[in-house]
XYZ file of C-alpha atoms in Angstrom:
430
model
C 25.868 -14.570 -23.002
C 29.309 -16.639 -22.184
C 30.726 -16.269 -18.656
C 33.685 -14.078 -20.249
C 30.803 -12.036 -21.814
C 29.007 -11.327 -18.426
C 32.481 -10.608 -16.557
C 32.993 -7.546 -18.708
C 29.446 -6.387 -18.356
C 30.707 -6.416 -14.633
C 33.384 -4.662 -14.452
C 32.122 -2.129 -17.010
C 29.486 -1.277 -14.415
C 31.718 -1.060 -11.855
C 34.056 1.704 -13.471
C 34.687 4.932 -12.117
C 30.776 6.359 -11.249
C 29.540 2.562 -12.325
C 27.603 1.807 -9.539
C 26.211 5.113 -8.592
C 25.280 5.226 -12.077
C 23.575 1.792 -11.487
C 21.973 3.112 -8.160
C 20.711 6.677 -10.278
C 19.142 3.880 -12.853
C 17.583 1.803 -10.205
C 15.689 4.744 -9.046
C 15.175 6.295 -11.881
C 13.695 2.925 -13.398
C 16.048 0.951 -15.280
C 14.432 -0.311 -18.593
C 17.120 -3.253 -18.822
C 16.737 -6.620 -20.515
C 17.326 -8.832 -17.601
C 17.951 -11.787 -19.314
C 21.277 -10.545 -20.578
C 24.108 -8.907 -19.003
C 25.800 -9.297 -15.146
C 23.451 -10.564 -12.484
C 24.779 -8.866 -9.519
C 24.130 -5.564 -11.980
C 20.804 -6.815 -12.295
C 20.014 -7.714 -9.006
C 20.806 -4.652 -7.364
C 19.052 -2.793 -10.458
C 15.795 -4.668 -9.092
C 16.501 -4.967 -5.314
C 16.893 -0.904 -5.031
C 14.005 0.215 -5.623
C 12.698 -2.838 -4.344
C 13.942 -2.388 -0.864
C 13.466 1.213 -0.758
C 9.417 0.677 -1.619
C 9.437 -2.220 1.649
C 11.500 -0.274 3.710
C 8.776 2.454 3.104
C 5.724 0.480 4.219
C 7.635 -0.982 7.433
C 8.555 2.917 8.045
C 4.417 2.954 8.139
C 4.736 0.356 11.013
C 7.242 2.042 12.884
C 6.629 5.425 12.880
C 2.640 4.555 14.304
C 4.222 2.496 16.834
C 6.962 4.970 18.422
C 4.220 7.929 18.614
C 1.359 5.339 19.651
C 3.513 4.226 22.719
C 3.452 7.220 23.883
C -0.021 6.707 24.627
C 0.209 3.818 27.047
C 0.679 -0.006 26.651
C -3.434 -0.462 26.072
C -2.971 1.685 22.706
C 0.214 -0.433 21.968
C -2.179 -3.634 22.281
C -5.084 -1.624 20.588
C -2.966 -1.316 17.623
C -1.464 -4.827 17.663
C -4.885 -6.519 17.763
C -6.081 -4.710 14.466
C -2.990 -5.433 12.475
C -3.248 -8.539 13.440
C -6.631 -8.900 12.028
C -5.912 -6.770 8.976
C -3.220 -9.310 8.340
C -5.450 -11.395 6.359
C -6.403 -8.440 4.002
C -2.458 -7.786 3.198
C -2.147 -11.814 2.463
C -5.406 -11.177 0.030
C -3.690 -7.843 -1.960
C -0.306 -9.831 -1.608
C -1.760 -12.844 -3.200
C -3.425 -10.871 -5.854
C 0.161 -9.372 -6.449
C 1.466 -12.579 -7.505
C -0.713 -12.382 -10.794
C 1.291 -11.141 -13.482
C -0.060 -8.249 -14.955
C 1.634 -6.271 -17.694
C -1.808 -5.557 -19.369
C -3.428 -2.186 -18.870
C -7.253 -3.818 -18.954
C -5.661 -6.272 -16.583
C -4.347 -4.031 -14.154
C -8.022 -2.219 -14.132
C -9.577 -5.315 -13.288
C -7.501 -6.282 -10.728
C -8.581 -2.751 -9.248
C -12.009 -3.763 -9.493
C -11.293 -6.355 -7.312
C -9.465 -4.570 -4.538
C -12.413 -2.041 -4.518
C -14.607 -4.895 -4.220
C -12.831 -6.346 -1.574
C -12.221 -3.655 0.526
C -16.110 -2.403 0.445
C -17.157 -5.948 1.685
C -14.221 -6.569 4.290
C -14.301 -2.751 5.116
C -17.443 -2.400 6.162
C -17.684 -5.688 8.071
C -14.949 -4.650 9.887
C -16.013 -1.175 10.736
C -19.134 -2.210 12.377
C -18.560 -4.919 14.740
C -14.655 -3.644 15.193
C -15.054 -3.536 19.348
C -16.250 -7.325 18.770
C -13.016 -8.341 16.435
C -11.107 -6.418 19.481
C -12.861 -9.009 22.193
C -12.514 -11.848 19.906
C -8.732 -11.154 20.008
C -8.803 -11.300 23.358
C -8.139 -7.680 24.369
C -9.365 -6.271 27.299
C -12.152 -3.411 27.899
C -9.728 -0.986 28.367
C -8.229 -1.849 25.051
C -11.080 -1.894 23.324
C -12.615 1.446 24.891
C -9.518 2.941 23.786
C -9.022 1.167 20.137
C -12.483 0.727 18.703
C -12.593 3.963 16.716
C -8.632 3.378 15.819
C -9.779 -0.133 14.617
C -12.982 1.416 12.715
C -11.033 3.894 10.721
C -8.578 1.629 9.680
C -11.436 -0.832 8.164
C -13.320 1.847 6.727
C -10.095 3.044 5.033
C -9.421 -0.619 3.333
C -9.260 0.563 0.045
C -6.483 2.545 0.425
C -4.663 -0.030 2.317
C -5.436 -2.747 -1.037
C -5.176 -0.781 -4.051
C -1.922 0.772 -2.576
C -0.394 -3.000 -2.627
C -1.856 -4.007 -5.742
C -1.513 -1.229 -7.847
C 2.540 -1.566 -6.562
C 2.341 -5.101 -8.054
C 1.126 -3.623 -11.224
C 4.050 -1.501 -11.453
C 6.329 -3.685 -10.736
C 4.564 -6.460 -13.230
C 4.961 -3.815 -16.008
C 8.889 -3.368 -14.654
C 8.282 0.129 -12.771
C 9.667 -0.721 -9.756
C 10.823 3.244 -9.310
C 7.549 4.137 -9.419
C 5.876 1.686 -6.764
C 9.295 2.728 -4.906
C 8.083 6.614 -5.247
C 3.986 6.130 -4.748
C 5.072 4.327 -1.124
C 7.525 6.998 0.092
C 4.968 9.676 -1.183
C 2.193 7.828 1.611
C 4.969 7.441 3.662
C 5.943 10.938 4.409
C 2.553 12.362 4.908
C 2.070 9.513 7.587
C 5.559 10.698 9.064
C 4.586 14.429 9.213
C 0.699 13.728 10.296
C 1.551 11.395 13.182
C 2.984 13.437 15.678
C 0.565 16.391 14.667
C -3.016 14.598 15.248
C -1.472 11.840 17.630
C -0.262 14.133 20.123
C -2.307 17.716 18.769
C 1.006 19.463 18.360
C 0.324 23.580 17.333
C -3.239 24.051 15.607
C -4.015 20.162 14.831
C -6.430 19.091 17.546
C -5.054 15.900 19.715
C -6.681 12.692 18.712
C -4.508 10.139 20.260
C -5.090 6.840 18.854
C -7.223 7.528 16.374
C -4.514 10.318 15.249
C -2.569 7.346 13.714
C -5.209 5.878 11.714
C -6.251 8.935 10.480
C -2.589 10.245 9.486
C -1.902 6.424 7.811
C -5.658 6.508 6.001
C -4.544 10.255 4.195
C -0.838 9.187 3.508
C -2.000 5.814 2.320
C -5.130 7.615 -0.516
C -2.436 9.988 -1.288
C -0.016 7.469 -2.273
C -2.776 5.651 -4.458
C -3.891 8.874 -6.124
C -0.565 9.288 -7.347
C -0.828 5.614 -8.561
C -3.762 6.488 -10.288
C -1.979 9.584 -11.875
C 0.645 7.377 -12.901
C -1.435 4.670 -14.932
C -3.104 7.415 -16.741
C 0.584 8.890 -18.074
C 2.432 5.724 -17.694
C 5.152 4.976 -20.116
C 5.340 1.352 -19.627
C 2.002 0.761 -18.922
C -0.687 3.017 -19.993
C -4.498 2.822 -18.789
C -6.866 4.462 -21.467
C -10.281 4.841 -21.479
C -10.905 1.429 -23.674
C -9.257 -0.314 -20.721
C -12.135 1.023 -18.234
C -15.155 -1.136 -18.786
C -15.603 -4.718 -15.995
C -14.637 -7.728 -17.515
C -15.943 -10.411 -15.876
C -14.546 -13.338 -17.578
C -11.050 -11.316 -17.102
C -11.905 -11.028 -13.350
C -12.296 -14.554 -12.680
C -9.123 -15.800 -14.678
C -7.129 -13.043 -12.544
C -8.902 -14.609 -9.553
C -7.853 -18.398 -10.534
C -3.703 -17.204 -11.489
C -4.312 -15.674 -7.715
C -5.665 -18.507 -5.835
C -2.332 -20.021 -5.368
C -0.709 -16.590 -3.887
C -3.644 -15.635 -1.871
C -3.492 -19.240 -0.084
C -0.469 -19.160 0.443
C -0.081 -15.749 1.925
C -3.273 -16.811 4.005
C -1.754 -19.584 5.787
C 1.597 -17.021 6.501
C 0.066 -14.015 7.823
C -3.071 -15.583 9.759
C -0.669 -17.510 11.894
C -0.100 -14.613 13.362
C -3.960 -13.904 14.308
C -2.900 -17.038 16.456
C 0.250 -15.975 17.495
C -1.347 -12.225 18.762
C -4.116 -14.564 20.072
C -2.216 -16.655 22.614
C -0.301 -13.404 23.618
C -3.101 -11.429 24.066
C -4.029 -13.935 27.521
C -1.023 -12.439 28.869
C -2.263 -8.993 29.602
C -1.246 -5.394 27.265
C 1.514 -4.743 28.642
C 3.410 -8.241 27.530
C 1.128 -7.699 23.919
C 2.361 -3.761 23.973
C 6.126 -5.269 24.078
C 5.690 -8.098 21.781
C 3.933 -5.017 19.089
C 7.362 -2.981 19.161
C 9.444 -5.988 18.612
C 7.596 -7.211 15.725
C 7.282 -3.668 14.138
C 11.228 -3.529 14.423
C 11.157 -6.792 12.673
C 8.799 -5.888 10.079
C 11.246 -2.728 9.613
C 14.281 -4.876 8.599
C 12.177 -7.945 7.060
C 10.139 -6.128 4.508
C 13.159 -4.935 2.610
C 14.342 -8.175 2.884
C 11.650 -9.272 0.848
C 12.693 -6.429 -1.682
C 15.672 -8.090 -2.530
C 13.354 -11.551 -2.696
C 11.280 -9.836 -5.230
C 14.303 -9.235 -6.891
C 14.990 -12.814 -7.395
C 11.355 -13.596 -8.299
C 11.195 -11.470 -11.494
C 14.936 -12.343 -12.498
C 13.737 -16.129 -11.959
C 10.595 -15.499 -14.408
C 11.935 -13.439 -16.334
C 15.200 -15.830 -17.379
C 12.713 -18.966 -17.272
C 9.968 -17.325 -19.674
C 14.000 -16.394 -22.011
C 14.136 -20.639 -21.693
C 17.772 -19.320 -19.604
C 17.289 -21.464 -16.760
C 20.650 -22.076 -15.475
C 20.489 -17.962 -15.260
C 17.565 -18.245 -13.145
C 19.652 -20.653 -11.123
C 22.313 -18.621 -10.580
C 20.141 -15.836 -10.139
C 18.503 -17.013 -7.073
C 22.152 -18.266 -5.145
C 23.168 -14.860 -5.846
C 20.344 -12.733 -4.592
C 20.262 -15.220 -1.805
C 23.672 -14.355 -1.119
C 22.861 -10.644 -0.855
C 19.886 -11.405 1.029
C 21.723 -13.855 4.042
C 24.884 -11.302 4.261
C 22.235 -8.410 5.130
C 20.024 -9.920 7.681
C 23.595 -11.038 9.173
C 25.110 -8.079 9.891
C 21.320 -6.743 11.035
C 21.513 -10.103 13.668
C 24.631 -8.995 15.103
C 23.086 -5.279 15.491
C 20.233 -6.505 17.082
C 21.045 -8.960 19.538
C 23.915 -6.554 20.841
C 21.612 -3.218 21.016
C 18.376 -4.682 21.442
C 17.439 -2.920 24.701
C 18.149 0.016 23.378
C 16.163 -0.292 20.376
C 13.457 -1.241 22.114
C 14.118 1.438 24.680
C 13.801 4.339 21.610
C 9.792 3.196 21.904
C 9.192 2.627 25.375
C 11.149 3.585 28.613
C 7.893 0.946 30.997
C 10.403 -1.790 32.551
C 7.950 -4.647 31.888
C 7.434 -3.571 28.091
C 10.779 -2.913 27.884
C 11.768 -6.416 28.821
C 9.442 -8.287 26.971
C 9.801 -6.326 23.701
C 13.757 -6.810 24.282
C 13.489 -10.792 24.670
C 11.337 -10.561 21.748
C 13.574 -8.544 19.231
C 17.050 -11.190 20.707
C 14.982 -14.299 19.809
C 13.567 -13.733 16.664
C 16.618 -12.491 15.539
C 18.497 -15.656 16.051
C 16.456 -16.728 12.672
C 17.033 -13.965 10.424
C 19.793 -15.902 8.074
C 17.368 -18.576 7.856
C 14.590 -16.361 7.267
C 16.582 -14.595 4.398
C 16.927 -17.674 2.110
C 13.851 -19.006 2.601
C 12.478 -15.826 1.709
C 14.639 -15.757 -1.670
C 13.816 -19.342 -2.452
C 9.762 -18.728 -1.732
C 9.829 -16.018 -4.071
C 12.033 -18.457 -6.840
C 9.238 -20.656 -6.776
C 6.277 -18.089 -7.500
C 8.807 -16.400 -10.219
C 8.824 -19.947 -11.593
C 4.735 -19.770 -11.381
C 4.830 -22.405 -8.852
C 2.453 -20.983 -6.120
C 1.794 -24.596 -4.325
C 5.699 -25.515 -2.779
C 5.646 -22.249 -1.141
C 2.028 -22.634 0.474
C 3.040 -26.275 1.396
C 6.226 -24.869 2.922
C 4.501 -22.055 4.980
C 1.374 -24.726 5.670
C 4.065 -27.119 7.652
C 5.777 -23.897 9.052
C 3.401 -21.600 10.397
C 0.318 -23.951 11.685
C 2.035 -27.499 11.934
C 5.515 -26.277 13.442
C 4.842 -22.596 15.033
C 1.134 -21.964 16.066
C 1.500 -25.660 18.684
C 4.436 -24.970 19.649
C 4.312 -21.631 20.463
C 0.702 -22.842 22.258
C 2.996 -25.570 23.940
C 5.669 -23.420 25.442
C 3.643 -20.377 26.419
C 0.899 -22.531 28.542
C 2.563 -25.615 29.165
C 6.221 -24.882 30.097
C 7.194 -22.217 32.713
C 8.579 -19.514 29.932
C 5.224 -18.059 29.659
C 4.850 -15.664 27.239
């Protein structure tokens, strides 16, 4: 398509009702070839849905952590502990997501894996989960108070990897609506169950901290049963009963494609075991303020990797279409998008930080350290937004090793010393 070509796809879709047309076809599921028409069209076609399925699971993170604090900073650092741990299981189904899979048998062995997975890493985290809690550093009081929080959540692994990588099996088959939908579903319930079995509001008994897990573990299995449901009726991708038997040679080809992405997620999120480690030495109270700030991050940075996303499906798909100055342009584009968001979001939050933090928590000391937290890490978020978009270029392009290189040099050669440095070896402390 000439540039003349794609400037008239433009402005046709931005006619009178063009782009909430667009938006009722993002969530809808647009069945667009995106190797052809206007970019920015097909960028926000993708990032929609995209963003609103992210913005979904960080709702997960934020919604646990305004009801939790009102348990006390120990069920703050409770919760921040086993995330931190459970970290390593996202970069696993995230890494697994980075296999393409448009093939129904495919997308039922990759389940097998997940269920695999989750039975070996469930269990072995359910029974020795006040040991993980120590080994993090937390406190007895933190683990008297988180071990059955930290239990449930294990036990419930499943849920927490077949949710993620049946998602990437939608969105590998181009159903982004309906990963977008199955998240908001899980969502919900968790929204609606916190408050009920958290704080035993009317006939639901009061579980505290083990109200959350429980509310996230039935919102979570809902939203997969509804996957489920929706590979069995698919349109675009259809599991039938032929597709059901294990494949073993399958199994270990999807597990070679997901080496790469599971590395390279691994050296990302377990940085932050070490990050939650050297924190933890500071007491729950500077780990319960540290928790809020991060979930507030996660809120805004997980739909920044929806419009990533976007530009790592545009990049393969234009690439596999041998169009690879559109993949080029692509990425500047959704990088574009990407940098102007987490701009204005900087601005937002280094002006109303306090009282952001302050919707969570109204303890001085959490308050201030949560508040110091959100300013800083803020300061990045431009950055942050097109490294993001470029990462994701890269595995679009099926090049998995750049991108764990990048986060190798980043996370453990750059962040974990000198974040070791400056907490025990200067006088800012934590």
């Amino acid at each position: 398509m000439t540039d003349m070509e794609d400037r008239e796809t433009r402005t046709a879709a931005q006619g009178p009702g063009g782009v909430w047309t667009s938006i009722r076809e993002a969530l809808r599921g647009s069945e667009q070839d995106f190797t052809e028409g206007s970019l920015n069209r097909a960028v926000g076609l993708l990032a929609i849905p995209m963003v609103l399925e992210m913005a979904g699971e960080s709702l997960f993170a934020v919604v646990d952590a305004f009801f939790v604090a009102r348990l006390g900073a120990e069920a703050l650092a409770a919760v921040g502990l086993t995330e931190s741990v459970l970290e390593i299981i996202y970069a696993v189904a995230v890494g697994l997501a980075m296999a393409k899979r448009a093939a129904a048998r495919t997308a039922v062995q990759a389940i097998y894996i997940g269920v695999a997975l989750s039975v070996v890493f469930g269990t072995i985290g359910a029974i020795w989960a006040p040991d993980i809690l120590r080994l993090m550093g937390a406190d007895e009081a933190t683990v008297s108070g988180g071990t059955m929080y930290t239990r449930i959540l294990y036990a419930s692994m499943i849920s927490i990897l077949l949710l993620f990588i049946n998602n990437a099996i939608y969105r590998g088959a181009g159903d982004a609506a309906m990963a977008m939908r199955s998240i908001w579903l899980a969502n919900g319930i968790n929204v609606v169950l916190d408050p009920l079995l958290i704080l035993g509001i009317g006939p639901f008994p009061e579980l505290g901290l083990m109200g959350a897990a429980v509310a996230t573990t039935i919102g979570r299995s809902t939203g997969v049963l509804y996957q489920l449901w929706g590979l069995s009726r698919g349109k675009r991708l259809r599991v039938r009963r032929e597709d059901l038997p294990i494949d073993f040679g399958l199994i270990g080809r999807i597990l070679r494609v997901s080496a790469g992405g599971i590395g390279q997620m691994f050296i990302a999120t377990a940085s932050y075991i070490g990050l939650i480690r050297i924190l933890a030495t500071f007491g729950s109270v500077v780990l319960a303020g540290y928790v809020i700030a991060i979930r507030v991050v996660i809120f805004i940075i997980l739909p920044a990797w929806g419009v990533a996303n976007a530009a790592a499906t545009l990049v393969g798909q234009n690439l596999g279409a041998r169009k690879p100055d559109r993949a080029e342009r692509a990425v500047w584009i959704t990088g574009i998008w990407n940098m102007a968001f987490m701009a204005v979001v900087t601005v937002l939050f280094v002006l109303f930080a306090e009282r952001i933090v302050g919707v969570f928590t109204n303890d001085p000391e959490t308050l201030a350290v949560g508040t110091a937290a959100l300013r800083i890490i803020s300061y990045g978020y431009v950055f942050y937004a097109w490294g993001m978009v470029v990462l994701q270029a890269f595995n679009g392009a099926g090049d998995t090793v750049t991108p764990t290189w990048v986060n190798f040099v980043s996370f453990w050669v750059i962040q974990i010393p000198l974040a070791w440095w400056l907490a025990t070896g200067t006088d800012l402390g934590h």
